[in-house]
Coordinates of C-alpha atoms in Angstrom, one line a residue:
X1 CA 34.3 -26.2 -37.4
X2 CA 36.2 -22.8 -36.4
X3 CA 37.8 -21.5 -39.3
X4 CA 39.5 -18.7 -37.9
X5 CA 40.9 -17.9 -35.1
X6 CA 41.3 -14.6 -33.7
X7 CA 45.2 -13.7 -35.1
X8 CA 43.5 -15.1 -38.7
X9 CA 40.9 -12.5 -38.3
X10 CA 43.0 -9.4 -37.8
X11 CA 45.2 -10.3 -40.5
X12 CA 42.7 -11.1 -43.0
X13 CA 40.8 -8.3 -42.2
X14 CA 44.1 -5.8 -42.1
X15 CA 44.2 -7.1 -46.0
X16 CA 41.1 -7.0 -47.1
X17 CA 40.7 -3.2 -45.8
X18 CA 43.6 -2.8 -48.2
X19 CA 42.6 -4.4 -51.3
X20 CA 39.0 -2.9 -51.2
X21 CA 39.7 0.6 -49.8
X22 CA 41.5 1.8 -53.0
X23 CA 38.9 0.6 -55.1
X24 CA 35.7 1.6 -52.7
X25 CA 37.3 5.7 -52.7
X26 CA 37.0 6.4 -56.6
X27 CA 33.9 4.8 -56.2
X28 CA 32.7 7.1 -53.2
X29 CA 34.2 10.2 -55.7
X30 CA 32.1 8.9 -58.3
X31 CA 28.8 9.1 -56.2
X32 CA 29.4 12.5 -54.0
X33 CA 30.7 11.0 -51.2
X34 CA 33.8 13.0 -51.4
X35 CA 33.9 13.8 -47.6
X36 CA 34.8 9.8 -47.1
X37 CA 36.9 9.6 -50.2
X38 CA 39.4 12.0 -49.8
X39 CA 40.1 10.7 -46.2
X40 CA 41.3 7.4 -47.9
X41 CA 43.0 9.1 -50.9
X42 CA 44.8 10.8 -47.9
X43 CA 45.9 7.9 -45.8
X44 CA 47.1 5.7 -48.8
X45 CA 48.8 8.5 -49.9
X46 CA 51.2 8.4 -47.4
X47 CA 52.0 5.1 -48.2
X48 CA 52.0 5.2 -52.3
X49 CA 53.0 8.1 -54.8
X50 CA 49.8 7.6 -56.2
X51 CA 50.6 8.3 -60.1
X52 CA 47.4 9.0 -61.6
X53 CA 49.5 7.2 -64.9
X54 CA 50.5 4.7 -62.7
X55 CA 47.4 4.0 -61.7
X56 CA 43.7 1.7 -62.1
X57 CA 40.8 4.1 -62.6
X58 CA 37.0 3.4 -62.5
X59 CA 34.5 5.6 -63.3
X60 CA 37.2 8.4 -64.2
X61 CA 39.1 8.3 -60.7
X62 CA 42.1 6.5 -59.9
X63 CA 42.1 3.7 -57.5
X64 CA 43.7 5.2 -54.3
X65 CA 46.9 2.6 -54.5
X66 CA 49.3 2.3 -58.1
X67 CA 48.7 -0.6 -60.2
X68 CA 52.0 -1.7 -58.8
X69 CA 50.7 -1.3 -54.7
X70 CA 47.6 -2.7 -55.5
X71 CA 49.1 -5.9 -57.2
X72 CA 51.2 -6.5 -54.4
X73 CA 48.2 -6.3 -51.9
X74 CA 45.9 -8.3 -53.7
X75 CA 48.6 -10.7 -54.7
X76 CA 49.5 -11.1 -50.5
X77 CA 46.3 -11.6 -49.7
X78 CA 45.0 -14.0 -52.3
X79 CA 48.3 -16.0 -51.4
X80 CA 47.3 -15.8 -47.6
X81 CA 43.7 -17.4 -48.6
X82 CA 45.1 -20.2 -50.5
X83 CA 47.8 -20.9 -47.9
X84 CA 45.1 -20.7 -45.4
X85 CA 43.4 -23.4 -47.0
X86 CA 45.9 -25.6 -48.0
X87 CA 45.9 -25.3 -51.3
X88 CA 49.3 -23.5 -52.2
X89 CA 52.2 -24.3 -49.4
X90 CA 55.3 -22.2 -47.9
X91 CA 58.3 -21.2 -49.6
X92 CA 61.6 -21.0 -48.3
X93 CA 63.8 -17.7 -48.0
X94 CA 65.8 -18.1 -50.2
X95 CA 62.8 -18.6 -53.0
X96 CA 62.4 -14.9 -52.1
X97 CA 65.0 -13.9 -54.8
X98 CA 62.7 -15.3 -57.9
X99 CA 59.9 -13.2 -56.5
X100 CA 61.9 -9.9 -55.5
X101 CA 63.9 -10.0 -58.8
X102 CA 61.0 -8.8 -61.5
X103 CA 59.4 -6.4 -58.7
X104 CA 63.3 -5.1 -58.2
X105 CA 64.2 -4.9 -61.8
X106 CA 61.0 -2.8 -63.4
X107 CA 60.4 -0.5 -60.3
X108 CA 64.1 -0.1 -59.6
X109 CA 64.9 1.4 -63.0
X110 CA 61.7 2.8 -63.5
X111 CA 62.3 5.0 -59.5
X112 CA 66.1 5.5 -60.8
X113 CA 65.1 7.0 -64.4
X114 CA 62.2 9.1 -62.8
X115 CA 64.8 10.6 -59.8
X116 CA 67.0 11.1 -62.4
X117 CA 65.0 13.0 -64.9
X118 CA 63.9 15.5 -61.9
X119 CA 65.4 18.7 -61.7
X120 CA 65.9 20.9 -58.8
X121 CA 62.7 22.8 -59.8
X122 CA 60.8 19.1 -59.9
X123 CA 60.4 19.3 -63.1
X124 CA 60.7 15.6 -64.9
X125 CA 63.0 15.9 -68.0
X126 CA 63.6 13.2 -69.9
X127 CA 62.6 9.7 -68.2
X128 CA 62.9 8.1 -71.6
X129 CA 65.7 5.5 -71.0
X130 CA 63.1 3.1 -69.3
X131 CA 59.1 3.4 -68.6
X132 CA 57.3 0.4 -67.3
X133 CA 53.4 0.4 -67.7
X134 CA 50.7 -1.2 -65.6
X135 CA 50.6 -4.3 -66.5
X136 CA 54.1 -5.2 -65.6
X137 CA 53.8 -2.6 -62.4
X138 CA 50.8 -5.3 -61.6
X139 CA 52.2 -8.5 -62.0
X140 CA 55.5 -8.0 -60.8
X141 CA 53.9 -6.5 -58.0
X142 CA 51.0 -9.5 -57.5
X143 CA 54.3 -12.0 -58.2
X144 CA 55.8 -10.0 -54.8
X145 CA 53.0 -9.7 -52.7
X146 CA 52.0 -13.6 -53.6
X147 CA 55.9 -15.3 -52.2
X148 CA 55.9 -12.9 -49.3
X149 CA 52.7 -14.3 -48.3
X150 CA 53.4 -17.4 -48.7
X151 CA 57.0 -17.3 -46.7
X152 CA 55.2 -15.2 -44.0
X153 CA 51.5 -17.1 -43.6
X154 CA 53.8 -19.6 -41.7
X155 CA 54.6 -18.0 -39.3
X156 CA 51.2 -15.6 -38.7
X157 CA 47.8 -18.0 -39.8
X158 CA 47.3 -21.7 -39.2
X159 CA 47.1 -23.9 -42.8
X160 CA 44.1 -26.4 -42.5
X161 CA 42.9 -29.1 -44.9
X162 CA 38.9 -28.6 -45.1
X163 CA 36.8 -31.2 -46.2
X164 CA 35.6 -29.1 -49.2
X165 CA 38.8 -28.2 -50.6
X166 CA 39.5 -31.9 -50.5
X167 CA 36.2 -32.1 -52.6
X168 CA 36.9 -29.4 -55.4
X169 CA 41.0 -31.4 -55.3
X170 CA 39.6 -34.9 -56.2
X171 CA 37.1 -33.3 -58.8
X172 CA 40.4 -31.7 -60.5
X173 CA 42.3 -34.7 -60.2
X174 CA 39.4 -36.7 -62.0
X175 CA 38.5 -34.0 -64.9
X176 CA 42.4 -32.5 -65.2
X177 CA 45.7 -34.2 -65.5
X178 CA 47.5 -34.6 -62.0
X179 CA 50.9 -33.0 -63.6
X180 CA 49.3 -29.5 -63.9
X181 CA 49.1 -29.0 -59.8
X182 CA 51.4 -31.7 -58.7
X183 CA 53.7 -29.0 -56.7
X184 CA 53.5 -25.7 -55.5
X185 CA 55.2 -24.1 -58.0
X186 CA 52.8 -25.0 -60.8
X187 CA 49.8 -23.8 -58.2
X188 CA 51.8 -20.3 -58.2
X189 CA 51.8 -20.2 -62.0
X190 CA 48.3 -21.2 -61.7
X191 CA 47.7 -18.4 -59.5
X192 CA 49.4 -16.0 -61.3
X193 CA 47.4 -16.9 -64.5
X194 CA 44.2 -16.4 -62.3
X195 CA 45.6 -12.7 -61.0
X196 CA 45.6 -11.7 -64.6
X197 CA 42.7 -12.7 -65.7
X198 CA 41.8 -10.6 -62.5
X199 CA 43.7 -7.6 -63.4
X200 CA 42.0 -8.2 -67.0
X201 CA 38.8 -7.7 -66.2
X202 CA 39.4 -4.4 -63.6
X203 CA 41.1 -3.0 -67.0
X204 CA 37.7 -3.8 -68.8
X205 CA 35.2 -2.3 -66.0
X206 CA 37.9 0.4 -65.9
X207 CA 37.0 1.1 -69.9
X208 CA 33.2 0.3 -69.3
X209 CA 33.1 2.9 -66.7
X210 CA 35.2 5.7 -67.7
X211 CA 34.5 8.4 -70.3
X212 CA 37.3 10.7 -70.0
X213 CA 40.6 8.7 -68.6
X214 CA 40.6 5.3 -70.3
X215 CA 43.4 2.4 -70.7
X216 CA 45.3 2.4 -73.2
X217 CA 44.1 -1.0 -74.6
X218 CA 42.5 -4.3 -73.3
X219 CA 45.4 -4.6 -70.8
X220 CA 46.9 -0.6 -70.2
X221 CA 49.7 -2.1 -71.3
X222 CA 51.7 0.9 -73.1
X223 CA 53.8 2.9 -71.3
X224 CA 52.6 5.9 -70.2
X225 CA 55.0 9.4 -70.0
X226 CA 54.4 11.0 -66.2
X227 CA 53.6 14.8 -65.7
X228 CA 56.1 17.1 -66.6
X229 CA 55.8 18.1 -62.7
X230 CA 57.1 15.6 -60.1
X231 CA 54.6 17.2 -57.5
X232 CA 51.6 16.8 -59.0
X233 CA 50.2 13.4 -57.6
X234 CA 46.2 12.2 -57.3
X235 CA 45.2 14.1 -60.8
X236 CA 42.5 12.0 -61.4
X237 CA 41.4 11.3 -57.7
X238 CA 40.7 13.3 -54.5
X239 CA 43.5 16.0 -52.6
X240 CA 45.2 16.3 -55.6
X241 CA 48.7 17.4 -54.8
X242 CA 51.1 20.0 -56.1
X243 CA 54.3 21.7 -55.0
X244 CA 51.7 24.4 -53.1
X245 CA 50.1 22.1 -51.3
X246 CA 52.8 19.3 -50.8
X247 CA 52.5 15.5 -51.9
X248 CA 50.1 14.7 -49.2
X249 CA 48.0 17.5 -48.8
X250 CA 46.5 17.5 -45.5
X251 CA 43.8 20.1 -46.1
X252 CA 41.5 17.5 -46.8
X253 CA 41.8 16.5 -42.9
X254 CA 39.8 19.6 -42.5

């Protein structure tokens, strides 16, 4: 039976390439391959502020996306894979507003305090009044990345019901009481439970692996300050980034 076609292949791919890129560069830092991991660093930079504070580490480098970036990402594309298979089902537009509304409220304050706090010199003063940390930054941003998927899917990949899912479906419904997946909305939650326990466990390989930059507990959940200096971006990765060399630094293209 085809399972993809060719549309479902490009996409797919587009997201996995973005969920494992960030995580394969500090990992590339970590072994020498510095050459290949700065490109990276370098391309997602362009796309994320890359807050080493804001940011997953392993093996003392920061993942190349924010905690925030990375939960939206891996929340879009676990949503895509469930949608694919029939397992979780399309959301209307207007169900957009309970998935926008945390994502909007924590990095909306958090983006107004930090502008705020900057002076003309971009130096941060101040930023007190709110500071989100990365757990929030990840699940609001898994919680986004999850209903876009699954009002966009529709209209991009092809939802089939395989005979396997059906399988692991009749098994639940025999083991489990039907009223914990009997909608879609209950198989978000679901979901969501199943992207922390994710994000738990990168937190714990994060602290197994590091030495020097470590979480702040079991789930980096206290708030970290930022640098004093708005320009310094990628401290714990490759091209770090100051007011000298710009946010993006493209002397590592050389």
């Amino acid at each position: 039976m085809k399972i993809f076609n060719k549309v479902d292949f490009w996409y797919f791919l587009f997201l996995f390439l973005l969920v494992t890129l960030p995580i394969i560069a500090p990992i590339l830092s970590a072994i020498g391959l510095h050459i290949i991991s700065e490109k990276i660093y370098l391309i997602f930079s362009l796309f994320c502020h890359q807050f080493d504070t804001r940011s997953i580490h392993i093996f003392d480098y920061q993942y190349a996306w924010c905690a925030r970036d990375f939960g939206i990402w891996l929340g879009l594309s676990i949503g895509s894979v469930l949608y694919k298979i029939g397992i979780l089902k399309k959301v209307k537009i207007w169900h957009l507003v309970l998935f926008i509304t945390p994502i909007a409220l924590d990095g909306g304050i958090q983006t107004i305090t930090t502008l705020e706090a900057i002076n003309p010199f971009g130096i941060i003063q101040g930023d007190n009044f709110y500071v989100s940390n990365n757990l929030f930054r990840f699940l609001t941003g898994s919680f986004f990345g999850l209903g876009v998927s699954l009002f966009i899917a529709q209209n991009i990949i092809e939802s089939r019901h395989y005979r396997f899912i059906k399988k692991i479906k009749a098994k639940a419904k025999n083991k489990l009481p039907n009223w914990i997946f009997n909608t879609n909305w209950k198989r978000i939650i679901i979901t969501m439970v199943g992207l922390l326990i994710v994000y738990f466990l990168l937190i714990q390989i994060w602290n197994l692996s590091s030495h020097e930059y470590k979480p702040t507990n079991a789930l980096d959940s206290i708030p970290k300050v930022q640098h004093d200096y708005f320009f310094i971006r990628r401290a714990h990765g490759e091209c770090p980034a100051d007011k000298e060399s710009g946010l993006f630094n493209f002397e590592c293209l050389l």
